[in-house]
Amino acid sequence: MTTVTTSTTVTNETTVTGPNSEAILTSELAVVDDARRVIPLSAVHNFRDLGGYRIADGRTIAWGRLFRADGLQRLTSDDLGVLDALGVRTVIDLRTGQELDEHGRFPVEKYPADFHHLPIIDATWMRDEVPDFPDDEGGSIDFLVWAYRDMLERGGDRFAMALHLLTLPGAAPAVFHCAAGKDRTGILAALILGALGVSEEAIIADYALTGAAMDRMRAWVLANHPEMASQMGETPSFMLAAHPDAIRQILTDLIAEHGSIRGYVSSIGVGTAELAELADALTP
């Protein structure tokens, strides 16, 4: 996180304090809605640039260096042309092996990026494996917090590997993705931004952008894939939500247990040197 005091001392905390804190936070939140944030594609609906965010040492993540997305197996030829223009070199797929078998993967035969399959969890949650949650806003938050805690418990080493892959020379521009770009992708994005010192409120606001992306995805599914629309219609709404209070609770959990997001990332094996390399790779 980033702490700014009256003497402009910057430390690795995600809390902004001091007389200029409101202006700094306002600026950080304004960049969330920058026009460059969402990359319009025809068949992928949550492809977003993680640029523009201020990190702990005062530098800013450059635009066009790191992206987060939903299912890249749906990319059309025109979409691949957009990725080519962005210069994407590395693709990290966080989905399960079964998801790749059933739905396909990034088309490396058409776009020869460095492709890494790194499943955060070994199987997606089946409805009968999930605790009972009411199908309302409160249930959505409770489900997401439950799911994200489970993900962090089971997939810590894989999150660490993803961070490691992003520090490799020449990895950027890179994109990581899952099915909807919501949960597995949302947690990895929060860990990356938090470990680099992006403010907690900016992390939460960035996560919340997935709500609009889910609306775009639903509209596309209804127009193009009636069978997929039927499946979505049978899925409890709490499983499709992206409520900012859920990621807020996860950040609170990690900070309470580890002192900071950087502290959690350190506990799973990503040290100061690797984070410095990642910061250098993503900033001008």
PDB file of C-alpha atoms in Angstrom:
ATOM      1  CA  MET A   1       0.000   0.000   0.000  1.00  0.00           C
ATOM      2  CA  THR A   2       1.096   3.625  -0.319  1.00  0.00           C
ATOM      3  CA  THR A   3       1.270   5.903   2.696  1.00  0.00           C
ATOM      4  CA  VAL A   4       1.822   9.589   1.962  1.00  0.00           C
ATOM      5  CA  THR A   5       2.572  11.726   5.021  1.00  0.00           C
ATOM      6  CA  THR A   6       3.074  15.469   5.421  1.00  0.00           C
ATOM      7  CA  SER A   7       6.773  14.954   4.743  1.00  0.00           C
ATOM      8  CA  THR A   8       5.889  12.976   1.556  1.00  0.00           C
ATOM      9  CA  THR A   9       7.410   9.790   2.930  1.00  0.00           C
ATOM     10  CA  VAL A  10       6.269   6.784   0.903  1.00  0.00           C
ATOM     11  CA  THR A  11       6.147   3.310   2.420  1.00  0.00           C
ATOM     12  CA  ASN A  12       4.738  -0.045   1.364  1.00  0.00           C
ATOM     13  CA  GLU A  13       1.276   0.462   2.815  1.00  0.00           C
ATOM     14  CA  THR A  14      -1.965   0.913   0.905  1.00  0.00           C
ATOM     15  CA  THR A  15      -3.342   3.696   3.080  1.00  0.00           C
ATOM     16  CA  VAL A  16      -3.027   7.307   1.939  1.00  0.00           C
ATOM     17  CA  THR A  17      -2.879   9.870   4.745  1.00  0.00           C
ATOM     18  CA  GLY A  18      -1.897  13.513   5.238  1.00  0.00           C
ATOM     19  CA  PRO A  19      -3.220  16.874   3.989  1.00  0.00           C
ATOM     20  CA  ASN A  20      -3.003  15.877   0.321  1.00  0.00           C
ATOM     21  CA  SER A  21      -4.509  12.426   0.788  1.00  0.00           C
ATOM     22  CA  GLU A  22      -7.968  13.307  -0.534  1.00  0.00           C
ATOM     23  CA  ALA A  23      -6.568  14.815  -3.725  1.00  0.00           C
ATOM     24  CA  ILE A  24      -4.235  11.845  -4.229  1.00  0.00           C
ATOM     25  CA  LEU A  25      -7.037   9.344  -3.707  1.00  0.00           C
ATOM     26  CA  THR A  26      -9.358  11.285  -6.014  1.00  0.00           C
ATOM     27  CA  SER A  27      -6.691  11.207  -8.707  1.00  0.00           C
ATOM     28  CA  GLU A  28      -6.084   7.475  -8.224  1.00  0.00           C
ATOM     29  CA  LEU A  29      -9.791   6.688  -8.466  1.00  0.00           C
ATOM     30  CA  ALA A  30     -10.269   8.925 -11.519  1.00  0.00           C
ATOM     31  CA  VAL A  31      -7.742   6.882 -13.484  1.00  0.00           C
ATOM     32  CA  VAL A  32      -9.844   3.754 -12.953  1.00  0.00           C
ATOM     33  CA  ASP A  33     -12.330   5.095 -15.517  1.00  0.00           C
ATOM     34  CA  ASP A  34      -9.684   6.204 -18.000  1.00  0.00           C
ATOM     35  CA  ALA A  35     -10.821   5.641 -21.591  1.00  0.00           C
ATOM     36  CA  ARG A  36      -7.817   3.382 -22.148  1.00  0.00           C
ATOM     37  CA  ARG A  37      -8.878   0.962 -19.422  1.00  0.00           C
ATOM     38  CA  VAL A  38     -11.290  -1.290 -21.357  1.00  0.00           C
ATOM     39  CA  ILE A  39     -10.024  -2.757 -24.631  1.00  0.00           C
ATOM     40  CA  PRO A  40     -13.043  -3.236 -26.935  1.00  0.00           C
ATOM     41  CA  LEU A  41     -13.122  -6.683 -28.552  1.00  0.00           C
ATOM     42  CA  SER A  42     -15.913  -8.469 -30.366  1.00  0.00           C
ATOM     43  CA  ALA A  43     -16.039 -11.785 -28.472  1.00  0.00           C
ATOM     44  CA  VAL A  44     -14.082 -11.057 -25.268  1.00  0.00           C
ATOM     45  CA  HIS A  45     -15.793  -8.675 -22.885  1.00  0.00           C
ATOM     46  CA  ASN A  46     -13.538  -8.034 -19.879  1.00  0.00           C
ATOM     47  CA  PHE A  47     -10.156  -7.293 -21.467  1.00  0.00           C
ATOM     48  CA  ARG A  48      -8.697  -4.447 -19.431  1.00  0.00           C
ATOM     49  CA  ASP A  49      -5.424  -2.569 -19.176  1.00  0.00           C
ATOM     50  CA  LEU A  50      -3.927  -2.350 -15.676  1.00  0.00           C
ATOM     51  CA  GLY A  51      -1.993   0.790 -16.533  1.00  0.00           C
ATOM     52  CA  GLY A  52      -2.230   4.190 -14.898  1.00  0.00           C
ATOM     53  CA  TYR A  53      -2.074   3.100 -11.256  1.00  0.00           C
ATOM     54  CA  ARG A  54       0.434   4.701  -8.893  1.00  0.00           C
ATOM     55  CA  ILE A  55       2.662   2.240  -7.030  1.00  0.00           C
ATOM     56  CA  ALA A  56       4.473   2.557  -3.696  1.00  0.00           C
ATOM     57  CA  ASP A  57       7.615   4.287  -4.956  1.00  0.00           C
ATOM     58  CA  GLY A  58       5.659   6.974  -6.805  1.00  0.00           C
ATOM     59  CA  ARG A  59       6.002   5.520 -10.277  1.00  0.00           C
ATOM     60  CA  THR A  60       2.969   4.656 -12.382  1.00  0.00           C
ATOM     61  CA  ILE A  61       2.204   1.376 -14.142  1.00  0.00           C
ATOM     62  CA  ALA A  62       2.559   2.064 -17.845  1.00  0.00           C
ATOM     63  CA  TRP A  63      -0.356   1.604 -20.192  1.00  0.00           C
ATOM     64  CA  GLY A  64      -0.030  -1.390 -22.472  1.00  0.00           C
ATOM     65  CA  ARG A  65       2.209  -3.495 -20.221  1.00  0.00           C
ATOM     66  CA  LEU A  66      -0.224  -5.730 -18.322  1.00  0.00           C
ATOM     67  CA  PHE A  67      -3.773  -6.782 -19.115  1.00  0.00           C
ATOM     68  CA  ARG A  68      -6.457  -8.866 -17.397  1.00  0.00           C
ATOM     69  CA  ALA A  69      -9.200 -10.646 -19.320  1.00  0.00           C
ATOM     70  CA  ASP A  70     -11.925 -13.250 -19.633  1.00  0.00           C
ATOM     71  CA  GLY A  71     -11.933 -16.294 -21.944  1.00  0.00           C
ATOM     72  CA  LEU A  72      -9.363 -15.679 -24.672  1.00  0.00           C
ATOM     73  CA  GLN A  73     -10.344 -18.887 -26.452  1.00  0.00           C
ATOM     74  CA  ARG A  74     -13.181 -16.814 -27.971  1.00  0.00           C
ATOM     75  CA  LEU A  75     -10.876 -14.338 -29.723  1.00  0.00           C
ATOM     76  CA  THR A  76     -11.856 -13.681 -33.330  1.00  0.00           C
ATOM     77  CA  SER A  77      -9.423 -12.854 -36.133  1.00  0.00           C
ATOM     78  CA  ASP A  78     -10.206  -9.169 -35.655  1.00  0.00           C
ATOM     79  CA  ASP A  79      -9.632  -9.512 -31.914  1.00  0.00           C
ATOM     80  CA  LEU A  80      -6.248 -11.113 -32.576  1.00  0.00           C
ATOM     81  CA  GLY A  81      -5.405  -8.104 -34.699  1.00  0.00           C
ATOM     82  CA  VAL A  82      -6.041  -5.906 -31.647  1.00  0.00           C
ATOM     83  CA  LEU A  83      -3.730  -8.089 -29.518  1.00  0.00           C
ATOM     84  CA  ASP A  84      -1.095  -7.875 -32.238  1.00  0.00           C
ATOM     85  CA  ALA A  85      -1.333  -4.073 -32.166  1.00  0.00           C
ATOM     86  CA  LEU A  86      -0.964  -4.199 -28.365  1.00  0.00           C
ATOM     87  CA  GLY A  87       2.135  -6.363 -28.798  1.00  0.00           C
ATOM     88  CA  VAL A  88       1.013  -9.060 -26.342  1.00  0.00           C
ATOM     89  CA  ARG A  89       3.847 -11.538 -25.765  1.00  0.00           C
ATOM     90  CA  THR A  90       2.717 -13.633 -22.798  1.00  0.00           C
ATOM     91  CA  VAL A  91      -0.634 -15.282 -22.048  1.00  0.00           C
ATOM     92  CA  ILE A  92      -1.344 -16.869 -18.646  1.00  0.00           C
ATOM     93  CA  ASP A  93      -4.493 -19.002 -18.514  1.00  0.00           C
ATOM     94  CA  LEU A  94      -5.765 -19.490 -14.954  1.00  0.00           C
ATOM     95  CA  ARG A  95      -8.600 -21.905 -15.846  1.00  0.00           C
ATOM     96  CA  THR A  96      -8.766 -25.590 -15.003  1.00  0.00           C
ATOM     97  CA  GLY A  97      -7.630 -28.344 -17.348  1.00  0.00           C
ATOM     98  CA  GLN A  98     -11.252 -29.384 -17.828  1.00  0.00           C
ATOM     99  CA  GLU A  99     -12.186 -25.875 -18.912  1.00  0.00           C
ATOM    100  CA  LEU A 100      -9.440 -25.935 -21.544  1.00  0.00           C
ATOM    101  CA  ASP A 101     -10.568 -29.356 -22.772  1.00  0.00           C
ATOM    102  CA  GLU A 102     -14.211 -28.314 -23.004  1.00  0.00           C
ATOM    103  CA  HIS A 103     -13.898 -24.744 -24.247  1.00  0.00           C
ATOM    104  CA  GLY A 104     -10.487 -24.450 -25.888  1.00  0.00           C
ATOM    105  CA  ARG A 105      -7.489 -22.245 -25.218  1.00  0.00           C
ATOM    106  CA  PHE A 106      -5.722 -19.185 -26.567  1.00  0.00           C
ATOM    107  CA  PRO A 107      -5.104 -19.730 -30.324  1.00  0.00           C
ATOM    108  CA  VAL A 108      -1.309 -19.954 -30.255  1.00  0.00           C
ATOM    109  CA  GLU A 109      -1.352 -21.481 -33.742  1.00  0.00           C
ATOM    110  CA  LYS A 110      -2.694 -18.150 -35.043  1.00  0.00           C
ATOM    111  CA  TYR A 111      -0.886 -15.870 -32.588  1.00  0.00           C
ATOM    112  CA  PRO A 112       2.414 -17.344 -31.341  1.00  0.00           C
ATOM    113  CA  ALA A 113       2.553 -15.865 -27.838  1.00  0.00           C
ATOM    114  CA  ASP A 114       4.272 -17.532 -24.877  1.00  0.00           C
ATOM    115  CA  PHE A 115       1.342 -19.495 -23.459  1.00  0.00           C
ATOM    116  CA  HIS A 116       1.272 -20.727 -19.850  1.00  0.00           C
ATOM    117  CA  HIS A 117      -1.512 -22.859 -18.387  1.00  0.00           C
ATOM    118  CA  LEU A 118      -1.566 -22.214 -14.656  1.00  0.00           C
ATOM    119  CA  PRO A 119      -4.817 -23.452 -13.071  1.00  0.00           C
ATOM    120  CA  ILE A 120      -5.449 -21.614  -9.794  1.00  0.00           C
ATOM    121  CA  ILE A 121      -7.869 -24.324  -8.675  1.00  0.00           C
ATOM    122  CA  ASP A 122      -8.023 -27.897  -9.966  1.00  0.00           C
ATOM    123  CA  ALA A 123     -11.792 -27.882 -10.458  1.00  0.00           C
ATOM    124  CA  THR A 124     -14.450 -25.193 -10.531  1.00  0.00           C
ATOM    125  CA  TRP A 125     -17.039 -25.257  -7.780  1.00  0.00           C
ATOM    126  CA  MET A 126     -20.107 -27.388  -8.433  1.00  0.00           C
ATOM    127  CA  ARG A 127     -23.384 -26.004  -7.125  1.00  0.00           C
ATOM    128  CA  ASP A 128     -23.827 -28.909  -4.684  1.00  0.00           C
ATOM    129  CA  GLU A 129     -20.314 -28.319  -3.276  1.00  0.00           C
ATOM    130  CA  VAL A 130     -20.999 -24.707  -2.351  1.00  0.00           C
ATOM    131  CA  PRO A 131     -22.431 -23.792   1.069  1.00  0.00           C
ATOM    132  CA  ASP A 132     -25.967 -22.451   1.019  1.00  0.00           C
ATOM    133  CA  PHE A 133     -26.057 -18.723   0.316  1.00  0.00           C
ATOM    134  CA  PRO A 134     -29.194 -16.620  -0.240  1.00  0.00           C
ATOM    135  CA  ASP A 135     -29.604 -15.567  -3.870  1.00  0.00           C
ATOM    136  CA  ASP A 136     -29.376 -11.854  -3.083  1.00  0.00           C
ATOM    137  CA  GLU A 137     -26.699  -9.184  -2.683  1.00  0.00           C
ATOM    138  CA  GLY A 138     -25.665 -10.357   0.762  1.00  0.00           C
ATOM    139  CA  GLY A 139     -25.448 -13.921  -0.481  1.00  0.00           C
ATOM    140  CA  SER A 140     -23.320 -12.770  -3.413  1.00  0.00           C
ATOM    141  CA  ILE A 141     -20.818 -11.120  -1.096  1.00  0.00           C
ATOM    142  CA  ASP A 142     -20.716 -14.109   1.262  1.00  0.00           C
ATOM    143  CA  PHE A 143     -20.230 -16.547  -1.621  1.00  0.00           C
ATOM    144  CA  LEU A 144     -17.437 -14.509  -3.185  1.00  0.00           C
ATOM    145  CA  VAL A 145     -15.605 -14.123   0.127  1.00  0.00           C
ATOM    146  CA  TRP A 146     -15.915 -17.874   0.710  1.00  0.00           C
ATOM    147  CA  ALA A 147     -14.704 -18.651  -2.813  1.00  0.00           C
ATOM    148  CA  TYR A 148     -11.795 -16.209  -2.706  1.00  0.00           C
ATOM    149  CA  ARG A 149     -10.595 -17.489   0.655  1.00  0.00           C
ATOM    150  CA  ASP A 150     -10.739 -21.021  -0.733  1.00  0.00           C
ATOM    151  CA  MET A 151      -8.811 -19.914  -3.806  1.00  0.00           C
ATOM    152  CA  LEU A 152      -6.076 -18.247  -1.777  1.00  0.00           C
ATOM    153  CA  GLU A 153      -5.777 -21.277   0.505  1.00  0.00           C
ATOM    154  CA  ARG A 154      -5.544 -23.791  -2.331  1.00  0.00           C
ATOM    155  CA  GLY A 155      -3.834 -21.739  -5.015  1.00  0.00           C
ATOM    156  CA  GLY A 156      -1.194 -19.681  -3.243  1.00  0.00           C
ATOM    157  CA  ASP A 157       1.689 -21.415  -4.997  1.00  0.00           C
ATOM    158  CA  ARG A 158       0.032 -20.861  -8.382  1.00  0.00           C
ATOM    159  CA  PHE A 159      -0.521 -17.183  -7.724  1.00  0.00           C
ATOM    160  CA  ALA A 160       3.174 -17.042  -6.837  1.00  0.00           C
ATOM    161  CA  MET A 161       4.087 -18.770 -10.108  1.00  0.00           C
ATOM    162  CA  ALA A 162       1.979 -16.284 -12.063  1.00  0.00           C
ATOM    163  CA  LEU A 163       3.849 -13.407 -10.441  1.00  0.00           C
ATOM    164  CA  HIS A 164       7.133 -15.144 -11.236  1.00  0.00           C
ATOM    165  CA  LEU A 165       6.178 -15.556 -14.905  1.00  0.00           C
ATOM    166  CA  LEU A 166       5.399 -11.853 -15.160  1.00  0.00           C
ATOM    167  CA  THR A 167       8.920 -10.962 -13.979  1.00  0.00           C
ATOM    168  CA  LEU A 168      10.654 -12.970 -16.709  1.00  0.00           C
ATOM    169  CA  PRO A 169      12.648 -10.864 -19.189  1.00  0.00           C
ATOM    170  CA  GLY A 170      10.518  -9.928 -22.165  1.00  0.00           C
ATOM    171  CA  ALA A 171       7.266 -11.200 -20.634  1.00  0.00           C
ATOM    172  CA  ALA A 172       5.454  -7.878 -21.010  1.00  0.00           C
ATOM    173  CA  PRO A 173       3.146  -6.963 -22.571  1.00  0.00           C
ATOM    174  CA  ALA A 174       1.304  -9.806 -20.870  1.00  0.00           C
ATOM    175  CA  VAL A 175      -2.278 -10.831 -20.219  1.00  0.00           C
ATOM    176  CA  PHE A 176      -3.706 -13.213 -17.624  1.00  0.00           C
ATOM    177  CA  HIS A 177      -7.247 -14.510 -17.775  1.00  0.00           C
ATOM    178  CA  CYS A 178      -9.818 -17.044 -16.580  1.00  0.00           C
ATOM    179  CA  ALA A 179     -13.358 -17.733 -17.819  1.00  0.00           C
ATOM    180  CA  ALA A 180     -15.139 -14.477 -16.945  1.00  0.00           C
ATOM    181  CA  GLY A 181     -12.127 -12.424 -15.855  1.00  0.00           C
ATOM    182  CA  LYS A 182     -13.869 -12.034 -12.523  1.00  0.00           C
ATOM    183  CA  ASP A 183     -12.706 -14.323  -9.717  1.00  0.00           C
ATOM    184  CA  ARG A 184      -9.352 -15.992 -10.381  1.00  0.00           C
ATOM    185  CA  THR A 185      -8.304 -13.052 -12.539  1.00  0.00           C
ATOM    186  CA  GLY A 186      -9.697 -10.571 -10.018  1.00  0.00           C
ATOM    187  CA  ILE A 187      -7.705 -12.049  -7.142  1.00  0.00           C
ATOM    188  CA  LEU A 188      -4.462 -12.148  -9.147  1.00  0.00           C
ATOM    189  CA  ALA A 189      -4.966  -8.538 -10.235  1.00  0.00           C
ATOM    190  CA  ALA A 190      -5.564  -7.500  -6.616  1.00  0.00           C
ATOM    191  CA  LEU A 191      -2.408  -9.313  -5.483  1.00  0.00           C
ATOM    192  CA  ILE A 192      -0.278  -7.719  -8.204  1.00  0.00           C
ATOM    193  CA  LEU A 193      -1.585  -4.208  -7.609  1.00  0.00           C
ATOM    194  CA  GLY A 194      -1.524  -4.580  -3.827  1.00  0.00           C
ATOM    195  CA  ALA A 195       2.000  -6.005  -3.749  1.00  0.00           C
ATOM    196  CA  LEU A 196       3.224  -3.082  -5.849  1.00  0.00           C
ATOM    197  CA  GLY A 197       1.557  -0.595  -3.509  1.00  0.00           C
ATOM    198  CA  VAL A 198      -1.497   0.563  -5.436  1.00  0.00           C
ATOM    199  CA  SER A 199      -4.047   2.015  -3.038  1.00  0.00           C
ATOM    200  CA  GLU A 200      -6.683  -0.278  -1.606  1.00  0.00           C
ATOM    201  CA  GLU A 201      -9.527   1.895  -2.921  1.00  0.00           C
ATOM    202  CA  ALA A 202      -8.114   1.837  -6.457  1.00  0.00           C
ATOM    203  CA  ILE A 203      -7.809  -1.971  -6.311  1.00  0.00           C
ATOM    204  CA  ILE A 204     -11.439  -2.271  -5.219  1.00  0.00           C
ATOM    205  CA  ALA A 205     -12.633   0.172  -7.895  1.00  0.00           C
ATOM    206  CA  ASP A 206     -10.708  -1.702 -10.580  1.00  0.00           C
ATOM    207  CA  TYR A 207     -12.257  -4.995  -9.465  1.00  0.00           C
ATOM    208  CA  ALA A 208     -15.741  -3.417  -9.582  1.00  0.00           C
ATOM    209  CA  LEU A 209     -15.377  -2.683 -13.312  1.00  0.00           C
ATOM    210  CA  THR A 210     -16.112  -6.368 -13.901  1.00  0.00           C
ATOM    211  CA  GLY A 211     -19.778  -5.697 -13.092  1.00  0.00           C
ATOM    212  CA  ALA A 212     -20.219  -3.811 -16.384  1.00  0.00           C
ATOM    213  CA  ALA A 213     -18.185  -6.483 -18.188  1.00  0.00           C
ATOM    214  CA  MET A 214     -20.568  -9.182 -16.964  1.00  0.00           C
ATOM    215  CA  ASP A 215     -23.438  -7.160 -18.433  1.00  0.00           C
ATOM    216  CA  ARG A 216     -21.597  -7.006 -21.768  1.00  0.00           C
ATOM    217  CA  MET A 217     -20.973 -10.741 -21.631  1.00  0.00           C
ATOM    218  CA  ARG A 218     -24.641 -11.536 -20.884  1.00  0.00           C
ATOM    219  CA  ALA A 219     -25.790  -9.411 -23.822  1.00  0.00           C
ATOM    220  CA  TRP A 220     -23.309 -11.112 -26.169  1.00  0.00           C
ATOM    221  CA  VAL A 221     -24.269 -14.584 -24.936  1.00  0.00           C
ATOM    222  CA  LEU A 222     -27.988 -13.899 -25.421  1.00  0.00           C
ATOM    223  CA  ALA A 223     -27.350 -12.708 -28.972  1.00  0.00           C
ATOM    224  CA  ASN A 224     -24.866 -15.369 -30.019  1.00  0.00           C
ATOM    225  CA  HIS A 225     -25.026 -18.492 -27.829  1.00  0.00           C
ATOM    226  CA  PRO A 226     -28.510 -19.477 -26.672  1.00  0.00           C
ATOM    227  CA  GLU A 227     -27.231 -22.728 -25.116  1.00  0.00           C
ATOM    228  CA  MET A 228     -24.684 -20.807 -23.054  1.00  0.00           C
ATOM    229  CA  ALA A 229     -27.406 -18.296 -22.147  1.00  0.00           C
ATOM    230  CA  SER A 230     -29.500 -21.169 -20.826  1.00  0.00           C
ATOM    231  CA  GLN A 231     -26.609 -22.352 -18.654  1.00  0.00           C
ATOM    232  CA  MET A 232     -26.086 -18.839 -17.297  1.00  0.00           C
ATOM    233  CA  GLY A 233     -29.796 -18.604 -16.571  1.00  0.00           C
ATOM    234  CA  GLU A 234     -29.593 -21.731 -14.429  1.00  0.00           C
ATOM    235  CA  THR A 235     -26.613 -20.417 -12.453  1.00  0.00           C
ATOM    236  CA  PRO A 236     -27.474 -18.703  -9.149  1.00  0.00           C
ATOM    237  CA  SER A 237     -26.967 -14.963  -9.512  1.00  0.00           C
ATOM    238  CA  PHE A 238     -24.614 -14.899  -6.521  1.00  0.00           C
ATOM    239  CA  MET A 239     -22.124 -16.951  -8.554  1.00  0.00           C
ATOM    240  CA  LEU A 240     -22.112 -14.368 -11.346  1.00  0.00           C
ATOM    241  CA  ALA A 241     -21.694 -11.285  -9.165  1.00  0.00           C
ATOM    242  CA  ALA A 242     -18.639  -9.048  -8.798  1.00  0.00           C
ATOM    243  CA  HIS A 243     -19.377  -7.130  -5.611  1.00  0.00           C
ATOM    244  CA  PRO A 244     -16.661  -4.709  -4.453  1.00  0.00           C
ATOM    245  CA  ASP A 245     -17.361  -5.498  -0.788  1.00  0.00           C
ATOM    246  CA  ALA A 246     -16.095  -9.031  -1.424  1.00  0.00           C
ATOM    247  CA  ILE A 247     -12.649  -7.961  -2.605  1.00  0.00           C
ATOM    248  CA  ARG A 248     -12.585  -5.341   0.158  1.00  0.00           C
ATOM    249  CA  GLN A 249     -13.056  -8.130   2.724  1.00  0.00           C
ATOM    250  CA  ILE A 250     -10.302 -10.220   1.150  1.00  0.00           C
ATOM    251  CA  LEU A 251      -7.870  -7.306   1.263  1.00  0.00           C
ATOM    252  CA  THR A 252      -8.844  -6.734   4.896  1.00  0.00           C
ATOM    253  CA  ASP A 253      -8.212 -10.424   5.651  1.00  0.00           C
ATOM    254  CA  LEU A 254      -4.776 -10.445   4.045  1.00  0.00           C
ATOM    255  CA  ILE A 255      -3.674  -7.200   5.668  1.00  0.00           C
ATOM    256  CA  ALA A 256      -4.893  -8.369   9.093  1.00  0.00           C
ATOM    257  CA  GLU A 257      -2.978 -11.652   8.811  1.00  0.00           C
ATOM    258  CA  HIS A 258       0.142 -10.558   6.934  1.00  0.00           C
ATOM    259  CA  GLY A 259       0.430  -6.815   7.574  1.00  0.00           C
ATOM    260  CA  SER A 260       0.028  -5.928   3.898  1.00  0.00           C
ATOM    261  CA  ILE A 261      -0.653  -7.479   0.521  1.00  0.00           C
ATOM    262  CA  ARG A 262       3.100  -7.475  -0.018  1.00  0.00           C
ATOM    263  CA  GLY A 263       3.376  -9.461   3.211  1.00  0.00           C
ATOM    264  CA  TYR A 264       0.980 -12.102   1.895  1.00  0.00           C
ATOM    265  CA  VAL A 265       2.824 -12.297  -1.420  1.00  0.00           C
ATOM    266  CA  SER A 266       6.076 -12.744   0.491  1.00  0.00           C
ATOM    267  CA  SER A 267       4.492 -15.606   2.474  1.00  0.00           C
ATOM    268  CA  ILE A 268       3.795 -17.523  -0.755  1.00  0.00           C
ATOM    269  CA  GLY A 269       7.365 -17.110  -1.943  1.00  0.00           C
ATOM    270  CA  VAL A 270       7.522 -13.877  -3.930  1.00  0.00           C
ATOM    271  CA  GLY A 271      10.242 -11.748  -2.397  1.00  0.00           C
ATOM    272  CA  THR A 272      11.291  -8.125  -2.543  1.00  0.00           C
ATOM    273  CA  ALA A 273      13.702  -8.659  -5.433  1.00  0.00           C
ATOM    274  CA  GLU A 274      11.056 -10.246  -7.669  1.00  0.00           C
ATOM    275  CA  LEU A 275       8.560  -7.504  -6.859  1.00  0.00           C
ATOM    276  CA  ALA A 276      11.184  -4.896  -7.732  1.00  0.00           C
ATOM    277  CA  GLU A 277      11.726  -6.659 -11.064  1.00  0.00           C
ATOM    278  CA  LEU A 278       7.972  -6.686 -11.665  1.00  0.00           C
ATOM    279  CA  ALA A 279       7.702  -2.990 -10.859  1.00  0.00           C
ATOM    280  CA  ASP A 280      10.545  -2.211 -13.258  1.00  0.00           C
ATOM    281  CA  ALA A 281       8.913  -4.313 -15.982  1.00  0.00           C
ATOM    282  CA  LEU A 282       5.598  -2.508 -15.662  1.00  0.00           C
ATOM    283  CA  THR A 283       6.703   1.097 -15.204  1.00  0.00           C
ATOM    284  CA  PRO A 284       8.323   3.518 -17.685  1.00  0.00           C
TER     285      PRO A 284
END
